[in-house]
Amino acid sequence: MTGRKGRQPTGWAARLSARPSLGSRSVAGQVFALQAVIVLLLITAAAAALVAQARYDSQRDARHRSLAAAEAFAHAPGLPAALARPDPTTELQPLADAARRGSGVDFVSVLSPGGVRYTDSRPDLIGKRAPGDLSRALAGQAFTESFEGAPSDAVRAVVPVRDARGAVVGLVATGIEVENVSGAVSDQLPLLLGAAAGALLLGTGGAALVSRRLRRQTHGLGAADMDRMNEHHEAVLHAVREGVLIIGADGRLALANDEARRLLGLPLDAEHRHVTDLGLDPGTTELLLSGRVVTDEVHLAGDRLLAVNVRPTKPYAGQPAGSVMTLRDSTELAALSGRAEVARGRLQLLYDAGVRIGTTLDVVRTAEELSEVAVPRFADFVTVELLEPVLRGEEPPRSTGGYTEMRRAAMTGVRTDQPLQPVGDVIRFIVSTAPMASALKAGRAVLAPDLNRAMGWRAQDPAGTRVALDYGLHSLISVPLQARGVVLGMANFWRAADTPDPFDEEDLSFAEELAARAAVSIDNARRYTREHATAVTLQRSLLPRVLPDLSAVDVAFRYLPAEAGVGGDWFDVIPLPGARVALVVGDVVGHGVHAAATMGRLRTAVHNFSTLDLPPDELLGHLDELINRIDQSEAGAGPDEGVPVGPDGGAGGGAGGGAGGPGRDPASAPGMGGEADESAPVTGATCLYAVYDPVSGRCVMASAGHPGPVLVHPDGRVEYVELPTGLPLGVGGMPFEAAELTLPEASRLVLFTDGLVEDRHLDFDTGLGLLTAALSRPGRSPEESCADVLDALLSPTPSDDIALLVADTRRLEPDRIAEWEVPGEPSAVSRVRNAGSAQLAAWGLDDIAFTTELILSELVTNAIRYGSAPVRVRLLRDRGLICEVSDGSSTSPHLRYAATTDEGGRGLFLVAQYAERWGVRYTDRGKVIWAELPLTGGAEPPAPAPPDLDALEDLAW
């Protein structure tokens, strides 16, 4: 039948079905016999190797154990001393037995330098000389050996015993007898033999399984039948799309399929010819002759790229081993892979640029990061030029005629000996056809693949470009750095001899993408620089520039803004009446323009409240109430009602407005006072206010959530003043408490903000310890103490503002103070006036005696008439003359103009006219009216005639 279903079995199928299943000369039978022999040989060799290894390991373990036991016993404390005694055996024999049992060795012998045994596991050997060569141990060298001889063969270790001087005073020998070592190996022989027998059974069984599987697959065919089948396989070999070459051991081609002939261009009679006669490329010829094993090694054959694999062949039919080579045409695959690899590299470079460019808000550093990220993966040299306004943080100009010059801000290269202009030079773009000028004019990247032909670039600086070309620069891409449609600068990517391939169009688009990302970061850094400069300028204008020169204190200060931007830390030194002084430090929450403006508002408020001469706790109470009102007022103003622009109305100075564009707005960076900061409340600010009186040496201070001051005693002892710390300003609900202490003469007060002693890398307690050490140095002026403190505590990148105020306190000498008790009668006025005149004469102040008498007359008369006892007068000679009249009444006089018909009311007006300053301060038991006069007579207010001082006593206020 010829139908499909009725076809009779023919060919190999019929022959295979007719053959017996197993024959003695079948391939399966031969394979089984061969595998059985191999398994037997392998197991025998493995068993012998294991026995040898076990014997070797046992001996090595015996050596290690013996040496360890000997060294441990030889280095035991007291052993040299025991050897020096008359009868070492009595003391050492028990110890040696214990060490032998504990370490598992067969004997522990202590020997004299002459080799005589002091101890041994066999007592009959004690006192006898140990056999063997002990000279190495006597020379100070520990060693192990396999000893053969009486009393028994052993693995022995000998270690010298040294005294305190290093001399060898004895030896320690330990060991394990050979019969015990061999016994350990013998104990393992049954296990090894059993394992070998089991492996033999498994190997034989595995060979039987493999032979059975092979018998099923080959149907019991013999070698001849397999050869005939191989002919059919040959036909298939030439149909595959992979070249196959078989090379004999003599270097001749044994087989080449059709694909190999096509790929290598082999002649028809190539088989049996030597490889060197095939006309192959030298690399392929060398590979075929070498017999090296390679995998997917690429070789060039004409215009093709071939992926080559080479493996050695096993000897067969009495023929020596050769090699087989397979070939695949990978030309198109290599091209695609190369482009994909380049694309992956570019994507990775762009990712790295996004991570590494813009890590800081510094314009120059950002430009350096752009140059560093592109070298050497994209260019050999990169230069970045920026406009001068950009470097200063200003808005770059919008030029319609093109930019003619920039300043080089960054440069990075694969080598340092580069021919380009250095950083800091002004780069001018004179020739309009040069790549830089063309890129700026077009607003896009310009490619110069061959600088030898870039005539515009060469004409710009003939001498400099000649040097650059001789150096090896050969290709350039110039890209303008643009953000928000404004040019910030220029990036130039150069290739030199290190990269022979010039830039191409694909590189052009990549350079534009890289420059665009960098431009956004540079613009953010520029805007941050502008905002930072604005905040610094505002804060410096609000902080005291020059502290007053006072007799009460000698002051030095330091203020350092945070790395992220200026903040709200502040300080002040305020002169008060009576030669007193107020020392103030404070801290406003946040950073930036708003914090600086808030600080200015608080400082102004403290100045205003200090003119009222309030006690520190009352002053902080008024300040707390003021902050509550400010916060309530700003909270009530909706977002559509506008934001005040002055210092009293918040930070409206444009910290967050202006430049838009992609990327993160630097105005929203910490410390830059963005929109979130403009409405930030003042609540949470802290303040420390201290008033020092140089007459009494008393200091009254109060704190609103601020760290207390440091008091440095004259002997150098540092004390942290404990204050009743109140709540921060604006929290409300609790009154503030004041603390009073008397400062020793020549003591030092140190006021600071928490940024000095606490930082990201410094905890508060550690900071206080460093501050104590810095302030403990004797003989340091306030300026030197400020420097010491900052050297000890200042972080390279402070995260918070630092305000430091160091004040050396002084006392007013007793001979510059005059005080009188005034009786409550009008006649006492003239006596006080005369006493004051006499005191002024003693001080050499006759020039102001008349003015002083007039002021004293008016103030004392008023105190007697309208005040209450006790009435006191005090004159203080400081940098000016201070007249103080105190009484027990709390009523306050008021300055007014008296009518022409009034009989009184002109006294205080005269005091105000003749004194530089005057005022009233209240005490616990009344008030003090004071007036200050210069120490030299100045121009007096015009008057018709000097009044009669006695008559003035009758004038009413």
mmCIF file of N, CA, C and O in Angstrom, residues 668-701:
data_model
loop_
_atom_site.group_PDB
_atom_site.id
_atom_site.type_symbol
_atom_site.label_atom_id
_atom_site.label_comp_id
_atom_site.label_asym_id
_atom_site.label_seq_id
_atom_site.Cartn_x
_atom_site.Cartn_y
_atom_site.Cartn_z
ATOM 1 N N SER A 668 12.187 78.620 48.181
ATOM 2 C CA SER A 668 11.538 77.747 49.147
ATOM 3 C C SER A 668 12.529 76.912 49.921
ATOM 4 O O SER A 668 12.151 76.099 50.737
ATOM 5 N N ALA A 669 13.826 77.089 49.641
ATOM 6 C CA ALA A 669 14.850 76.351 50.379
ATOM 7 C C ALA A 669 14.886 76.838 51.811
ATOM 8 O O ALA A 669 14.462 77.941 52.121
ATOM 9 N N PRO A 670 15.409 76.009 52.724
ATOM 10 C CA PRO A 670 15.486 76.417 54.116
ATOM 11 C C PRO A 670 16.278 77.696 54.262
ATOM 12 O O PRO A 670 17.361 77.846 53.736
ATOM 13 N N GLY A 671 15.695 78.624 54.999
ATOM 14 C CA GLY A 671 16.391 79.868 55.250
ATOM 15 C C GLY A 671 16.175 80.932 54.222
ATOM 16 O O GLY A 671 16.713 82.014 54.321
ATOM 17 N N MET A 672 15.395 80.682 53.165
ATOM 18 C CA MET A 672 15.233 81.676 52.131
ATOM 19 C C MET A 672 13.896 82.381 52.178
ATOM 20 O O MET A 672 13.542 83.139 51.293
ATOM 21 N N GLY A 673 13.109 82.095 53.176
ATOM 22 C CA GLY A 673 11.908 82.882 53.378
ATOM 23 C C GLY A 673 10.948 82.854 52.242
ATOM 24 O O GLY A 673 10.554 83.878 51.722
ATOM 25 N N GLY A 674 10.537 81.688 51.796
ATOM 26 C CA GLY A 674 9.555 81.591 50.735
ATOM 27 C C GLY A 674 8.178 81.933 51.250
ATOM 28 O O GLY A 674 7.975 82.489 52.311
ATOM 29 N N GLU A 675 7.162 81.548 50.492
ATOM 30 C CA GLU A 675 5.815 81.911 50.880
ATOM 31 C C GLU A 675 5.414 81.288 52.197
ATOM 32 O O GLU A 675 4.671 81.866 52.973
ATOM 33 N N ALA A 676 5.907 80.103 52.463
ATOM 34 C CA ALA A 676 5.557 79.459 53.723
ATOM 35 C C ALA A 676 6.088 80.240 54.898
ATOM 36 O O ALA A 676 5.487 80.301 55.950
ATOM 37 N N ASP A 677 7.264 80.920 54.719
ATOM 38 C CA ASP A 677 7.856 81.667 55.814
ATOM 39 C C ASP A 677 7.207 83.032 55.983
ATOM 40 O O ASP A 677 7.259 83.621 57.044
ATOM 41 N N GLU A 678 6.627 83.592 54.903
ATOM 42 C CA GLU A 678 6.099 84.946 55.003
ATOM 43 C C GLU A 678 4.958 85.029 55.997
ATOM 44 O O GLU A 678 4.744 86.049 56.625
ATOM 45 N N SER A 679 4.216 83.968 56.184
ATOM 46 C CA SER A 679 3.111 83.985 57.128
ATOM 47 C C SER A 679 3.440 83.235 58.400
ATOM 48 O O SER A 679 2.562 82.915 59.165
ATOM 49 N N ALA A 680 4.735 82.911 58.601
ATOM 50 C CA ALA A 680 5.114 82.156 59.791
ATOM 51 C C ALA A 680 4.902 83.015 61.017
ATOM 52 O O ALA A 680 5.202 84.210 61.029
ATOM 53 N N PRO A 681 4.382 82.470 62.112
ATOM 54 C CA PRO A 681 4.139 83.263 63.316
ATOM 55 C C PRO A 681 5.436 83.598 64.022
ATOM 56 O O PRO A 681 6.464 82.956 63.828
ATOM 57 N N VAL A 682 5.399 84.631 64.860
ATOM 58 C CA VAL A 682 6.551 85.027 65.661
ATOM 59 C C VAL A 682 6.645 84.165 66.901
ATOM 60 O O VAL A 682 7.683 84.089 67.544
ATOM 61 N N THR A 683 5.522 83.525 67.277
ATOM 62 C CA THR A 683 5.488 82.712 68.499
ATOM 63 C C THR A 683 6.607 81.682 68.473
ATOM 64 O O THR A 683 6.839 81.031 67.468
ATOM 65 N N GLY A 684 7.246 81.535 69.633
ATOM 66 C CA GLY A 684 8.342 80.588 69.750
ATOM 67 C C GLY A 684 9.690 81.243 69.865
ATOM 68 O O GLY A 684 10.683 80.564 70.138
ATOM 69 N N ALA A 685 9.768 82.559 69.661
ATOM 70 C CA ALA A 685 11.041 83.258 69.816
ATOM 71 C C ALA A 685 11.461 83.227 71.284
ATOM 72 O O ALA A 685 10.635 83.198 72.193
ATOM 73 N N THR A 686 12.763 83.216 71.517
ATOM 74 C CA THR A 686 13.298 83.202 72.874
ATOM 75 C C THR A 686 14.117 84.460 73.102
ATOM 76 O O THR A 686 14.596 85.090 72.151
ATOM 77 N N CYS A 687 14.295 84.822 74.381
ATOM 78 C CA CYS A 687 15.023 86.047 74.699
ATOM 79 C C CYS A 687 15.571 85.952 76.119
ATOM 80 O O CYS A 687 14.919 85.405 77.024
ATOM 81 N N LEU A 688 16.767 86.461 76.306
ATOM 82 C CA LEU A 688 17.384 86.598 77.629
ATOM 83 C C LEU A 688 17.739 88.066 77.808
ATOM 84 O O LEU A 688 18.459 88.643 76.981
ATOM 85 N N TYR A 689 17.235 88.672 78.889
ATOM 86 C CA TYR A 689 17.423 90.096 79.145
ATOM 87 C C TYR A 689 18.051 90.245 80.522
ATOM 88 O O TYR A 689 17.494 89.768 81.523
ATOM 89 N N ALA A 690 19.228 90.877 80.571
ATOM 90 C CA ALA A 690 19.953 91.051 81.830
ATOM 91 C C ALA A 690 20.327 92.513 81.989
ATOM 92 O O ALA A 690 20.742 93.166 81.023
ATOM 93 N N VAL A 691 20.185 93.045 83.223
ATOM 94 C CA VAL A 691 20.526 94.432 83.541
ATOM 95 C C VAL A 691 21.613 94.391 84.608
ATOM 96 O O VAL A 691 21.431 93.793 85.683
ATOM 97 N N TYR A 692 22.742 95.044 84.324
ATOM 98 C CA TYR A 692 23.873 95.076 85.256
ATOM 99 C C TYR A 692 24.074 96.497 85.768
ATOM 100 O O TYR A 692 24.093 97.456 84.976
ATOM 101 N N ASP A 693 24.231 96.629 87.084
ATOM 102 C CA ASP A 693 24.449 97.926 87.738
ATOM 103 C C ASP A 693 25.884 97.960 88.234
ATOM 104 O O ASP A 693 26.255 97.225 89.168
ATOM 105 N N PRO A 694 26.754 98.806 87.658
ATOM 106 C CA PRO A 694 28.158 98.819 88.075
ATOM 107 C C PRO A 694 28.375 99.473 89.442
ATOM 108 O O PRO A 694 29.458 99.353 90.010
ATOM 109 N N VAL A 695 27.354 100.159 89.957
ATOM 110 C CA VAL A 695 27.509 100.791 91.270
ATOM 111 C C VAL A 695 27.420 99.736 92.365
ATOM 112 O O VAL A 695 28.261 99.658 93.267
ATOM 113 N N SER A 696 26.399 98.885 92.290
ATOM 114 C CA SER A 696 26.202 97.867 93.317
ATOM 115 C C SER A 696 26.764 96.501 92.922
ATOM 116 O O SER A 696 26.927 95.632 93.772
ATOM 117 N N GLY A 697 27.043 96.287 91.629
ATOM 118 C CA GLY A 697 27.499 94.991 91.172
ATOM 119 C C GLY A 697 26.381 93.984 91.009
ATOM 120 O O GLY A 697 26.641 92.808 90.759
ATOM 121 N N ARG A 698 25.125 94.423 91.144
ATOM 122 C CA ARG A 698 24.009 93.508 91.031
ATOM 123 C C ARG A 698 23.598 93.337 89.560
ATOM 124 O O ARG A 698 23.670 94.288 88.784
ATOM 125 N N CYS A 699 23.168 92.133 89.243
ATOM 126 C CA CYS A 699 22.703 91.822 87.887
ATOM 127 C C CYS A 699 21.348 91.144 88.014
ATOM 128 O O CYS A 699 21.207 90.129 88.706
ATOM 129 N N VAL A 700 20.329 91.731 87.360
ATOM 130 C CA VAL A 700 18.985 91.179 87.359
ATOM 131 C C VAL A 700 18.700 90.683 85.948
ATOM 132 O O VAL A 700 18.908 91.411 84.977
ATOM 133 N N MET A 701 18.240 89.445 85.852
ATOM 134 C CA MET A 701 18.023 88.874 84.524
ATOM 135 C C MET A 701 16.774 88.004 84.522
ATOM 136 O O MET A 701 16.368 87.478 85.565
#
